[in-house]
Short mmCIF file of C-alpha atoms in Angstrom, two decimals:
data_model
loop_
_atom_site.label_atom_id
_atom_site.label_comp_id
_atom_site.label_asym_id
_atom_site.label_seq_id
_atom_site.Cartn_x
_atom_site.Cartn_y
_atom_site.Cartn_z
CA UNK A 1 -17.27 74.57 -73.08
CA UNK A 2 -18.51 71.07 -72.93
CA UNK A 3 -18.03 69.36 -76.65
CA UNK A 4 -21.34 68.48 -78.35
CA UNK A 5 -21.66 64.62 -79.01
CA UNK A 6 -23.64 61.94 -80.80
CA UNK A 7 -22.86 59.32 -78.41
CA UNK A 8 -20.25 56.34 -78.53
CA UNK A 9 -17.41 54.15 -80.50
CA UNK A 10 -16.09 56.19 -83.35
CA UNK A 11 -18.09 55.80 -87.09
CA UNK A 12 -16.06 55.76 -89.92
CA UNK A 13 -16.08 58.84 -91.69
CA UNK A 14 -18.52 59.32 -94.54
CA UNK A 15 -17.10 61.07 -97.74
CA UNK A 16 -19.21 64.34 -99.05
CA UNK A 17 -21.04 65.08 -101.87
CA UNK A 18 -24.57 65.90 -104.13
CA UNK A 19 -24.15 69.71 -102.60
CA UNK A 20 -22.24 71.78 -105.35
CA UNK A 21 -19.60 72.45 -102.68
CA UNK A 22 -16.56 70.68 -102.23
CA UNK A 23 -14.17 70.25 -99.24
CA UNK A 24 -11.60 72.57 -100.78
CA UNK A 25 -14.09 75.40 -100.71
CA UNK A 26 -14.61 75.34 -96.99
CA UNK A 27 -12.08 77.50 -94.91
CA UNK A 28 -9.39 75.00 -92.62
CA UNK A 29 -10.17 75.61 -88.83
CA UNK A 30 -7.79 75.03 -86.57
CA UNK A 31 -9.87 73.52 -83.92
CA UNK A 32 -12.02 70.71 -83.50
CA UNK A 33 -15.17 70.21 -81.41
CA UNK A 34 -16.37 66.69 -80.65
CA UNK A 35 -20.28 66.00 -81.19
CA UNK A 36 -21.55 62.71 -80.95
CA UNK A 37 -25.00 60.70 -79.96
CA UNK A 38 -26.38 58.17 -78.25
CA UNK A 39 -27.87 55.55 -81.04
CA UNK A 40 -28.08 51.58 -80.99
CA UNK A 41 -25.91 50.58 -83.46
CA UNK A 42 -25.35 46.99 -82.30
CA UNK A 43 -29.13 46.53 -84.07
CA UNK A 44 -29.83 46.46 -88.06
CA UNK A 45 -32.51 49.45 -88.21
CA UNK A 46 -30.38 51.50 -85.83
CA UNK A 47 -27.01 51.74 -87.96
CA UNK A 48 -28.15 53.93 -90.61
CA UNK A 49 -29.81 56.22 -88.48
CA UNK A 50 -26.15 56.79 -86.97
CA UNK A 51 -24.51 56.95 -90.59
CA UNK A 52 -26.78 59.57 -92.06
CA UNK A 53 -26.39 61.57 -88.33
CA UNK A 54 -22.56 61.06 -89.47
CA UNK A 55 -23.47 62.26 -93.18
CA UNK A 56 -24.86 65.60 -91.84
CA UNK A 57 -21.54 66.07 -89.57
CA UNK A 58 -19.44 65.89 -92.80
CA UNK A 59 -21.69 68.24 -94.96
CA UNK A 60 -21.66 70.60 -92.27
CA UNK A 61 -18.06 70.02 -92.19
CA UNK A 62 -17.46 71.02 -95.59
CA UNK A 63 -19.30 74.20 -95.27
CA UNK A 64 -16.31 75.24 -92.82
CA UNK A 65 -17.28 73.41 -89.64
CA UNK A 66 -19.98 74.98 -86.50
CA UNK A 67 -19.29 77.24 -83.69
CA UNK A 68 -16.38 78.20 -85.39
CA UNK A 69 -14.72 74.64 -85.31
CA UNK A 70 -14.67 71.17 -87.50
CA UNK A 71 -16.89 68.61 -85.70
CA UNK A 72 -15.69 65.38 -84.77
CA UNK A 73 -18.75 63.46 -84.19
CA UNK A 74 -18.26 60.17 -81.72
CA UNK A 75 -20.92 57.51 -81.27
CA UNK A 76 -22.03 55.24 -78.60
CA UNK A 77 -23.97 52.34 -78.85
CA UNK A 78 -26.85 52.12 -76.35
CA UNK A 79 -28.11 48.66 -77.04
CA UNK A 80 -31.30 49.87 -76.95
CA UNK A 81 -30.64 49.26 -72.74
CA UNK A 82 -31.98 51.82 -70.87
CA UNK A 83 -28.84 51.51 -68.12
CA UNK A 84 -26.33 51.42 -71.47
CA UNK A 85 -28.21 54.42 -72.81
CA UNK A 86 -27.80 56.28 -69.60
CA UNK A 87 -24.22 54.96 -68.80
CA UNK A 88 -23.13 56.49 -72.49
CA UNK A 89 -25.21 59.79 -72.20
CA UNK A 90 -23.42 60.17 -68.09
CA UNK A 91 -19.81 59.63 -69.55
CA UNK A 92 -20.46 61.47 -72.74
CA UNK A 93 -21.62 64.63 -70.30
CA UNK A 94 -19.21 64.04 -67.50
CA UNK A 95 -15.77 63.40 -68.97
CA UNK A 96 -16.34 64.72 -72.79
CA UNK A 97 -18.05 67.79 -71.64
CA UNK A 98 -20.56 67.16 -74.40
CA UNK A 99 -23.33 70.60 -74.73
CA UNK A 100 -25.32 68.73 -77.07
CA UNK A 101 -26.34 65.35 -77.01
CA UNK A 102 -27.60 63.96 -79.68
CA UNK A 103 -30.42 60.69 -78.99
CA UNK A 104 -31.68 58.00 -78.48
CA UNK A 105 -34.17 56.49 -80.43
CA UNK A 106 -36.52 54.06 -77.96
CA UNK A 107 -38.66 56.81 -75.55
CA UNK A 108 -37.31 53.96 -73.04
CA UNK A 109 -33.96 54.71 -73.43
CA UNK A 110 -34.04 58.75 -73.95
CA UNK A 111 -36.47 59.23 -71.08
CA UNK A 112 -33.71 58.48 -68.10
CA UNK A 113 -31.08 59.90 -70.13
CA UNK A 114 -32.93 63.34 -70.31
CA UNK A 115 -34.08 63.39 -66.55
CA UNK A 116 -30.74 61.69 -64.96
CA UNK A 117 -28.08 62.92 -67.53
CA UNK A 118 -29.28 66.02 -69.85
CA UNK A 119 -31.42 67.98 -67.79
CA UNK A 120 -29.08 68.01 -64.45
CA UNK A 121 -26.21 68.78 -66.57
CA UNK A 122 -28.46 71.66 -68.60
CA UNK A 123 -27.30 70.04 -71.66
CA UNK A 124 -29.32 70.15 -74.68
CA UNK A 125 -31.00 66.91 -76.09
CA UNK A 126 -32.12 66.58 -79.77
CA UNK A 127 -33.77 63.38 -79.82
CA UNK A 128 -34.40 61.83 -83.77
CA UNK A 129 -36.91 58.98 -82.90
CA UNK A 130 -38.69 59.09 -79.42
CA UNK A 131 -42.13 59.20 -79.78
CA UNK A 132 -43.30 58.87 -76.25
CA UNK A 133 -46.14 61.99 -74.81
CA UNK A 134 -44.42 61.73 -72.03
CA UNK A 135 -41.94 64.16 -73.07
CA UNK A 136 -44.51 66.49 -73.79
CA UNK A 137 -46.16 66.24 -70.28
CA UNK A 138 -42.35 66.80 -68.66
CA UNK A 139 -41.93 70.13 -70.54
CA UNK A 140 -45.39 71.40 -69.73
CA UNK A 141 -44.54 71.28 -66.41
CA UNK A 142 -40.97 72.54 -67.26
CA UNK A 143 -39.21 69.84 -66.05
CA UNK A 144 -37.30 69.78 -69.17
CA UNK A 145 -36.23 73.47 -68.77
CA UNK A 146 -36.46 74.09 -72.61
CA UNK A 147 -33.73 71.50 -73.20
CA UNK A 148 -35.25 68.66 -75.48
CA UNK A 149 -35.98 68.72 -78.99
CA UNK A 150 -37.11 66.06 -80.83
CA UNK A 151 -37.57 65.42 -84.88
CA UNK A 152 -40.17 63.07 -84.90
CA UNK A 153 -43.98 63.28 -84.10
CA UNK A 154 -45.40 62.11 -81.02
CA UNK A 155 -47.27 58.74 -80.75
CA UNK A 156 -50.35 60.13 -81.09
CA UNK A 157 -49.87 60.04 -84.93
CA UNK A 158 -49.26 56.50 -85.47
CA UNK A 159 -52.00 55.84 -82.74
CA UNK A 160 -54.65 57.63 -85.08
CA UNK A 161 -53.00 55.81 -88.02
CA UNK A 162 -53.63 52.25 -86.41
CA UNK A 163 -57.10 53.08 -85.69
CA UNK A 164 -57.87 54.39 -88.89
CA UNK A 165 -55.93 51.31 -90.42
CA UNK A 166 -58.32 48.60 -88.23
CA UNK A 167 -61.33 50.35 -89.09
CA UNK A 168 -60.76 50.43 -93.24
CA UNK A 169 -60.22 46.75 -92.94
CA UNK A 170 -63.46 45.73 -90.65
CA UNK A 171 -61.15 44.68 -88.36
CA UNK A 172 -63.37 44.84 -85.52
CA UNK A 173 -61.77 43.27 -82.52
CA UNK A 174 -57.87 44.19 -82.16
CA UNK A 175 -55.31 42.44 -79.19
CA UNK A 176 -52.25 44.73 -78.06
CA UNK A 177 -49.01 43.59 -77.66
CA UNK A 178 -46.65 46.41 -76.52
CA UNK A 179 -43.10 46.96 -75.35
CA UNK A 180 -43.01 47.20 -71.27
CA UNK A 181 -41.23 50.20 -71.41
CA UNK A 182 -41.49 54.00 -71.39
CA UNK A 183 -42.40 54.23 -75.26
CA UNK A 184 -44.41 50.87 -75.34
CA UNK A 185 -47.24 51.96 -72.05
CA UNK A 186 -47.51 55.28 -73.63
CA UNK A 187 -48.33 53.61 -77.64
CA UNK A 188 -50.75 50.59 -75.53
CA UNK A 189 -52.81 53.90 -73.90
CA UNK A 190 -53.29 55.76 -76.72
CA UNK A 191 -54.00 53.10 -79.45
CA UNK A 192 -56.49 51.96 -76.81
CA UNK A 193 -58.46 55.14 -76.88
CA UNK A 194 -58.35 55.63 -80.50
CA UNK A 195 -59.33 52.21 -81.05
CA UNK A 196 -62.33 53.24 -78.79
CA UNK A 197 -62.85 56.20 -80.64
CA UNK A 198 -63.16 54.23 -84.22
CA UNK A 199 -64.96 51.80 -82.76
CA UNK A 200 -62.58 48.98 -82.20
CA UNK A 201 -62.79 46.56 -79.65
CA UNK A 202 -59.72 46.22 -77.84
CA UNK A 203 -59.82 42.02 -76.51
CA UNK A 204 -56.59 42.37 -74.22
CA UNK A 205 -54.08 44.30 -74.08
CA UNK A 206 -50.45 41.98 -72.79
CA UNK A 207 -46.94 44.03 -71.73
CA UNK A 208 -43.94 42.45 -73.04
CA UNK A 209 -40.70 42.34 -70.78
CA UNK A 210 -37.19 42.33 -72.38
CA UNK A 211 -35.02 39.22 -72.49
CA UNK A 212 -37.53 36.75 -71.72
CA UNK A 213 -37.01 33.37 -73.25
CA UNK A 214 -40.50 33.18 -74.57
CA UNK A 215 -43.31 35.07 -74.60
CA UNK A 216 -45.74 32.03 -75.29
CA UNK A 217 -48.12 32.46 -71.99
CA UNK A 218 -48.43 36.58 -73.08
CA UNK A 219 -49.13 35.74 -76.58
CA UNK A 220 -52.10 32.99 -75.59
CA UNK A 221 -53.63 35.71 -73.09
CA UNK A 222 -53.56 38.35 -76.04
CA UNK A 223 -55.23 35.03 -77.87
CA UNK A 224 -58.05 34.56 -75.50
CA UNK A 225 -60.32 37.08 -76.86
CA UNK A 226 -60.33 35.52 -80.70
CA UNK A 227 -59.62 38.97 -81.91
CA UNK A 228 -59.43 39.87 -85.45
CA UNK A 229 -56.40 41.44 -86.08
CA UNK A 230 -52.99 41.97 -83.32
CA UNK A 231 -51.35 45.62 -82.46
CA UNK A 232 -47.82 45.40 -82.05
CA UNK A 233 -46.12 48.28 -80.49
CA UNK A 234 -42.56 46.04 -80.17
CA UNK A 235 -38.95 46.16 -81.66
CA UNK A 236 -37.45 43.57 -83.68
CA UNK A 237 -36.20 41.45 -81.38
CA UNK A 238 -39.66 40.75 -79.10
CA UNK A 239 -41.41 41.12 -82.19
CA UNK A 240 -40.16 38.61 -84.20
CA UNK A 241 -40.18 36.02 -81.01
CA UNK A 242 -43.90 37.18 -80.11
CA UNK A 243 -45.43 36.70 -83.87
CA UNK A 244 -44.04 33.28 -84.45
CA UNK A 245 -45.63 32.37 -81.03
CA UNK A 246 -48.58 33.98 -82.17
CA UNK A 247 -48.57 32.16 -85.99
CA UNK A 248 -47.69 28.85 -84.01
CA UNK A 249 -50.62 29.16 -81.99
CA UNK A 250 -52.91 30.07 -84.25
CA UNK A 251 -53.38 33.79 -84.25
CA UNK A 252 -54.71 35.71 -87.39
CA UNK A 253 -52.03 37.23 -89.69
CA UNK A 254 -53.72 40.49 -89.54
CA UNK A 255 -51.14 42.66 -87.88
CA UNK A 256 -50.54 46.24 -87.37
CA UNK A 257 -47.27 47.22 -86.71
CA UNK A 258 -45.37 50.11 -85.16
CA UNK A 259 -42.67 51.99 -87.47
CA UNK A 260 -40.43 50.21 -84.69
CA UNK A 261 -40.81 46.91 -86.93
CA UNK A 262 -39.77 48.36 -90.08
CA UNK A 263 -37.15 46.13 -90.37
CA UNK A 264 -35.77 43.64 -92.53
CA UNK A 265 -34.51 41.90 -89.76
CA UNK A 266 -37.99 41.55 -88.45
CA UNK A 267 -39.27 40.56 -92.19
CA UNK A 268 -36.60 38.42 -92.27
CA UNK A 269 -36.96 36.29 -88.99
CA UNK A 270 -40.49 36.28 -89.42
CA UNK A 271 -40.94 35.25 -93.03
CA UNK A 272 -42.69 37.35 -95.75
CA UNK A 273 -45.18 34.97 -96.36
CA UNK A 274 -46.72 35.37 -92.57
CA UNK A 275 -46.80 39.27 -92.91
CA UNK A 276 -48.87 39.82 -96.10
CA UNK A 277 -52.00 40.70 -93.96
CA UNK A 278 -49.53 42.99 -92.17
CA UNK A 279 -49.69 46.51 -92.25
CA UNK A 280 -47.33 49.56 -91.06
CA UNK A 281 -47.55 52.86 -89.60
CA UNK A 282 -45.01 55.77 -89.65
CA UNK A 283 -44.52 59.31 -90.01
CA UNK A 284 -43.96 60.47 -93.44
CA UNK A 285 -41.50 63.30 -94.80
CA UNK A 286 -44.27 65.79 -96.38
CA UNK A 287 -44.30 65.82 -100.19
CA UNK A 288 -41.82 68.58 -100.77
CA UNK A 289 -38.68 70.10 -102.55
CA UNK A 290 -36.41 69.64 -99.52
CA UNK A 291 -38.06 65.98 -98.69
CA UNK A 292 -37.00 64.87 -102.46
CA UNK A 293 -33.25 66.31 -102.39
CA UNK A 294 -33.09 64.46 -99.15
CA UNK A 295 -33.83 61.27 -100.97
CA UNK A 296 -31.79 61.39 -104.08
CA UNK A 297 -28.69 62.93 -101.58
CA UNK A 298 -29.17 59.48 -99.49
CA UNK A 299 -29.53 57.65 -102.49
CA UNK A 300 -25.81 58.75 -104.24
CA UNK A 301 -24.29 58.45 -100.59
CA UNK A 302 -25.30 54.75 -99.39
CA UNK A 303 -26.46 53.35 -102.92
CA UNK A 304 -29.70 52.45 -101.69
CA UNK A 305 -33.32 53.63 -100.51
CA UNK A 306 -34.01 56.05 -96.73
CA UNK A 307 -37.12 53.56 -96.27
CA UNK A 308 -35.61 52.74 -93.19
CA UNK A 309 -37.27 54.23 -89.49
CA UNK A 310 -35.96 57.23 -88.36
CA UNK A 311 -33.15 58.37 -91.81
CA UNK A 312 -34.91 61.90 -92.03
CA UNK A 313 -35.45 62.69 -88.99
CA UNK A 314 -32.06 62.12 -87.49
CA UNK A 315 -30.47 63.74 -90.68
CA UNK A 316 -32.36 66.89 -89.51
CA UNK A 317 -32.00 66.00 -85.69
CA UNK A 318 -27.88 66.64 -86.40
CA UNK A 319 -28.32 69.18 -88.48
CA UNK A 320 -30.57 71.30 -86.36
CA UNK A 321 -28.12 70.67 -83.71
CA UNK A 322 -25.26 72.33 -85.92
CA UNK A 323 -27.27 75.49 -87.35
CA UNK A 324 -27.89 76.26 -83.42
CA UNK A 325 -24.97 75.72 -82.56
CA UNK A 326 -23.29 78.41 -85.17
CA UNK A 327 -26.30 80.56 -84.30
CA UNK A 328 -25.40 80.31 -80.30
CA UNK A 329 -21.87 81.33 -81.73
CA UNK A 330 -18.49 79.36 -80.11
CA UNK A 331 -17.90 78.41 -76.56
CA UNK A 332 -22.01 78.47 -76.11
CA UNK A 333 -23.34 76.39 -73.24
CA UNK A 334 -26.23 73.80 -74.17
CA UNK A 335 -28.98 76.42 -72.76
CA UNK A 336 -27.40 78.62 -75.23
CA UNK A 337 -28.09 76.38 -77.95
CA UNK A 338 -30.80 75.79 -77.39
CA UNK A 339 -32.03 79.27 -77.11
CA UNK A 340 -30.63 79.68 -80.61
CA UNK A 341 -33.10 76.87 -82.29
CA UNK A 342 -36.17 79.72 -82.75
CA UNK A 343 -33.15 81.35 -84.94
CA UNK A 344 -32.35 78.03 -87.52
CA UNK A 345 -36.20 77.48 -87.57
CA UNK A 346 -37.68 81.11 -88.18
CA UNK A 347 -41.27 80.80 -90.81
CA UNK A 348 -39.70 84.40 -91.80
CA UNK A 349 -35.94 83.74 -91.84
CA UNK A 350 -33.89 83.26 -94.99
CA UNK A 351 -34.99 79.64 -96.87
CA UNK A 352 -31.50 77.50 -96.67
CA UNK A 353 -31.09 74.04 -97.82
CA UNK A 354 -30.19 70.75 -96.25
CA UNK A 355 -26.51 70.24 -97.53
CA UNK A 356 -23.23 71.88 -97.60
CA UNK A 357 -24.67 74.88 -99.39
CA UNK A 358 -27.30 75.76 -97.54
CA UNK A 359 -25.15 75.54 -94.11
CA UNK A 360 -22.41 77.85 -95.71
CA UNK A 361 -25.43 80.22 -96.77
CA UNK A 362 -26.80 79.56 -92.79
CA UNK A 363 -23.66 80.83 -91.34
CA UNK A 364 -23.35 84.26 -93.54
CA UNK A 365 -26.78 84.94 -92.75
CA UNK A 366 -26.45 84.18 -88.71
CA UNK A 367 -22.99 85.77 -88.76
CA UNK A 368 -24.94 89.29 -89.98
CA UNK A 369 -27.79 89.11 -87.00
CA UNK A 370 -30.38 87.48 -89.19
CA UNK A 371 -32.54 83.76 -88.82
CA UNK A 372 -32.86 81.12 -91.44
CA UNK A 373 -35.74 78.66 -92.40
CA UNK A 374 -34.39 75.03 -92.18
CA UNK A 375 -35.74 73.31 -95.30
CA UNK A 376 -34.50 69.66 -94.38
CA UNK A 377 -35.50 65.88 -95.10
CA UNK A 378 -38.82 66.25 -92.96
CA UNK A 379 -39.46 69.46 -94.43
CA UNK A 380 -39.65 72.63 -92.55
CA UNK A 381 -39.11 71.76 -89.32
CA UNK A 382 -41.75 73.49 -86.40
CA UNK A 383 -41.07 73.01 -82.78
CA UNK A 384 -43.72 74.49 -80.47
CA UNK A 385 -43.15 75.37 -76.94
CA UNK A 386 -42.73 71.70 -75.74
CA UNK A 387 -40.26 71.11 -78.32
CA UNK A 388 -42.25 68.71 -80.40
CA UNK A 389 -42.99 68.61 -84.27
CA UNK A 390 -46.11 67.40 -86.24
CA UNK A 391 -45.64 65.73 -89.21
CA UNK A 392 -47.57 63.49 -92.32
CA UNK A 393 -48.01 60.03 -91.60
CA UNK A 394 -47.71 56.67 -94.01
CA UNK A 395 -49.50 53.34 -93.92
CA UNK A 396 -46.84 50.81 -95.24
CA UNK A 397 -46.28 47.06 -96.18
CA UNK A 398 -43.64 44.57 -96.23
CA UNK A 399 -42.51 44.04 -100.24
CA UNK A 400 -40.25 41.21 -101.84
CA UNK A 401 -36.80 43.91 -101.59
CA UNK A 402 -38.32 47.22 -99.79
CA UNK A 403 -40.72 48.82 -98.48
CA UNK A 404 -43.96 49.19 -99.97
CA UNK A 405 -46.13 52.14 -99.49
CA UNK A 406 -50.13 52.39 -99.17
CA UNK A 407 -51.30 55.18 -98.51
CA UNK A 408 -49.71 58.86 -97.82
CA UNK A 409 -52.00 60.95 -95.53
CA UNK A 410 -50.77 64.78 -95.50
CA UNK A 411 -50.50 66.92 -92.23
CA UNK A 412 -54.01 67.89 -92.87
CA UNK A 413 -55.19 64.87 -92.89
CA UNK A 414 -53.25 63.22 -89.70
CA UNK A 415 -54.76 66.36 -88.06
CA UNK A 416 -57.97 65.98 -88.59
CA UNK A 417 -58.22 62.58 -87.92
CA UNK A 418 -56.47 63.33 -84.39
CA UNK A 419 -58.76 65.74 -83.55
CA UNK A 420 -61.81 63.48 -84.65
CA UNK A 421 -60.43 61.25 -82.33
#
């Protein structure tokens, strides 16, 4: 079969722990399968989403390995480059053999990789961080054949969530600056319509293209309606080049920001002191059991805090990957696996935990003909039929050492104000 991969140059293996089990426990396989993913770890934010992908692999490990093998999981960077991203996910299919591929994070990057590389190659694609609707459009018209997962809500959430932010601080007149990319035309559309919806005028709305030297004559366009408050649906890099053109011209600090910019490389670059009229969107891990053991496991493991974008979701994103993979049992094919996901995600199968425990508990269960419920780090994971999840939603600051939070807004909540909208 073709080996299941998270994409790229090798992490360093993360050591085990916070699960009750210990390597010892787990029975020695005598075969390995490589995994691996396509993630951009050549940029600050998009490191630790590989490392706690890695941190799964090794918990999953320690139950006794998936599909009847240990999983060697290899990364490749995609720079956050389309043509990288697609260049990885090609060789990772082609000459690894990968099933599974696990990424990428930009909708940019994951959108050629899934029509070029993924679908033509039926392998399956569990994406942690793309956002775009686009996907959903693709598998309503089954162009994604039932391959593509992804973790993390669609940008409809933090769409609603920057409306509702711009109207709770009278911010009546709103510029958009937005990534020109797959991700970036799809958040611009939406957060157009919702600001509609709520009332808020959109002045301009300005594409950014990558690798420009400056981005002065987009940022005085977005300028020329005197609006209240900017919309920036950007990564760090643009980001942090666009708002100190924006500050040096004059433009309000009012911002709303993307979860894309929930960096401290952006705070950093930037400076605190022009981002405390700044406020952040993002989907939220839902106030639960499962949510909370995901936190303090993070916490003993990398000594520090998953308020990074993306930590839950691609935590779950690997670990999905692995429960379908021992339910589609060894040698599957990526169709296979993901055929098996209704099995690791059943409302009426066995509850299992998010650590070594609950996978070893996962694979008795699957190995007798039954289904489990996946209780992980964004709680109990749903796809529907285009392989998308919903999820709670957070309005966020920038602090001093961390992230600040606002305001939580349950599932409920980010429903109903979507469907207001």
């Amino acid at each position: 079969m073709k080996k299941l991969l998270l994409g790229g140059a090798a992490l360093m293996a993360l050591s085990v722990g916070f699960t009750g089990v210990t390597t010892g426990s787990a029975q020695a396989q005598q075969c390995t399968t490589k995994i691996g993913a396509v993630l951009p770890t050549s940029v600050d934010w998009g490191r630790p989403i590989a490392e706690v992908a890695q941190f799964a692999v090794d918990q999953v490990n320690a139950a006794g390995g998936a599909g009847g093998c240990q999983i060697e999981m290899v990364l490749r960077d995609t720079q956050v480059d389309p043509k990288v991203g697609v260049d990885a996910a090609r060789a990772l299919v082609d000459l690894d053999g990968v099933e599974v591929l696990l990424g990428a994070v930009s909708s940019g990057v994951s959108m050629p990789i899934l029509t070029s590389v993924t679908v033509p190659s039926e392998t399956m694609m569990m994406s942690c961080c793309s956002s775009s609707t686009a996907f959903t459009n693709l598998a309503e018209q089954g162009e994604t054949k039932g391959l593509f997962f992804r973790t993390f809500a669609t940008t409809g959430v933090q769409a609603a969530v920057g409306a509702k932010v711009a109207a709770d601080q009278g911010w009546g007149k709103v510029a958009i600056l937005y990534k020109n990319d797959d991700w970036g035309q799809d958040m611009a559309r939406i957060i157009a319509a919702d600001f509609a919806e709520a009332g808020v005028e959109v002045t301009g709305s300005v594409a950014l293209n990558d690798a420009q030297p400056s981005y002065r004559a987009e940022v005085a366009q977005a300028l020329s309606g005197q609006p209240d408050a900017i919309y920036l649906a950007l990564y760090p890099a643009e980001g942090t080049m666009a708002v100190r053109e924006w500050i040096g011209l004059g433009g309000t600090q009012n911002m709303i920001m993307a979860n894309s910019l929930k960096s401290d490389e952006f705070k950093e670059n930037v400076g605190l002191q022009y981002l405390a009229h700044a406020y952040g969107t993002d989907t939220a891990s839902p106030r639960a059991e499962s949510a909370d053991a995901f936190v303090e496991a993070y916490r003993a493991r990398f000594e520090a805090e998953p308020t990074g974008p993306g930590l839950a979701n691609s935590y779950d994103a690997a670990m999905l990957a692995l429960l379908a993979m021992e339910a589609a049992g060894e040698g599957a094919t990526g169709p296979q696996i993901a055929a098996a996901i209704p099995r690791v995600t059943d409302p009426e199968g066995t509850p299992i935990t998010a650590d070594t425990a609950g996978f070893a508990q996962a694979k008795e269960v699957l190995a007798g003909g039954g289904t489990v419920m996946y209780q992980g780090a964004t709680g109990n994971v749903r796809f529907d039929a285009n392989g998308d999840v919903s999820a709670p939603a957070v309005i966020w600051k920038f602090g001093e050492s961390t992230i600040e939070e606002v305001q939580y807004l349950p599932l409920e909540e980010v429903n109903a104000i979507m469907s207001d909208g």
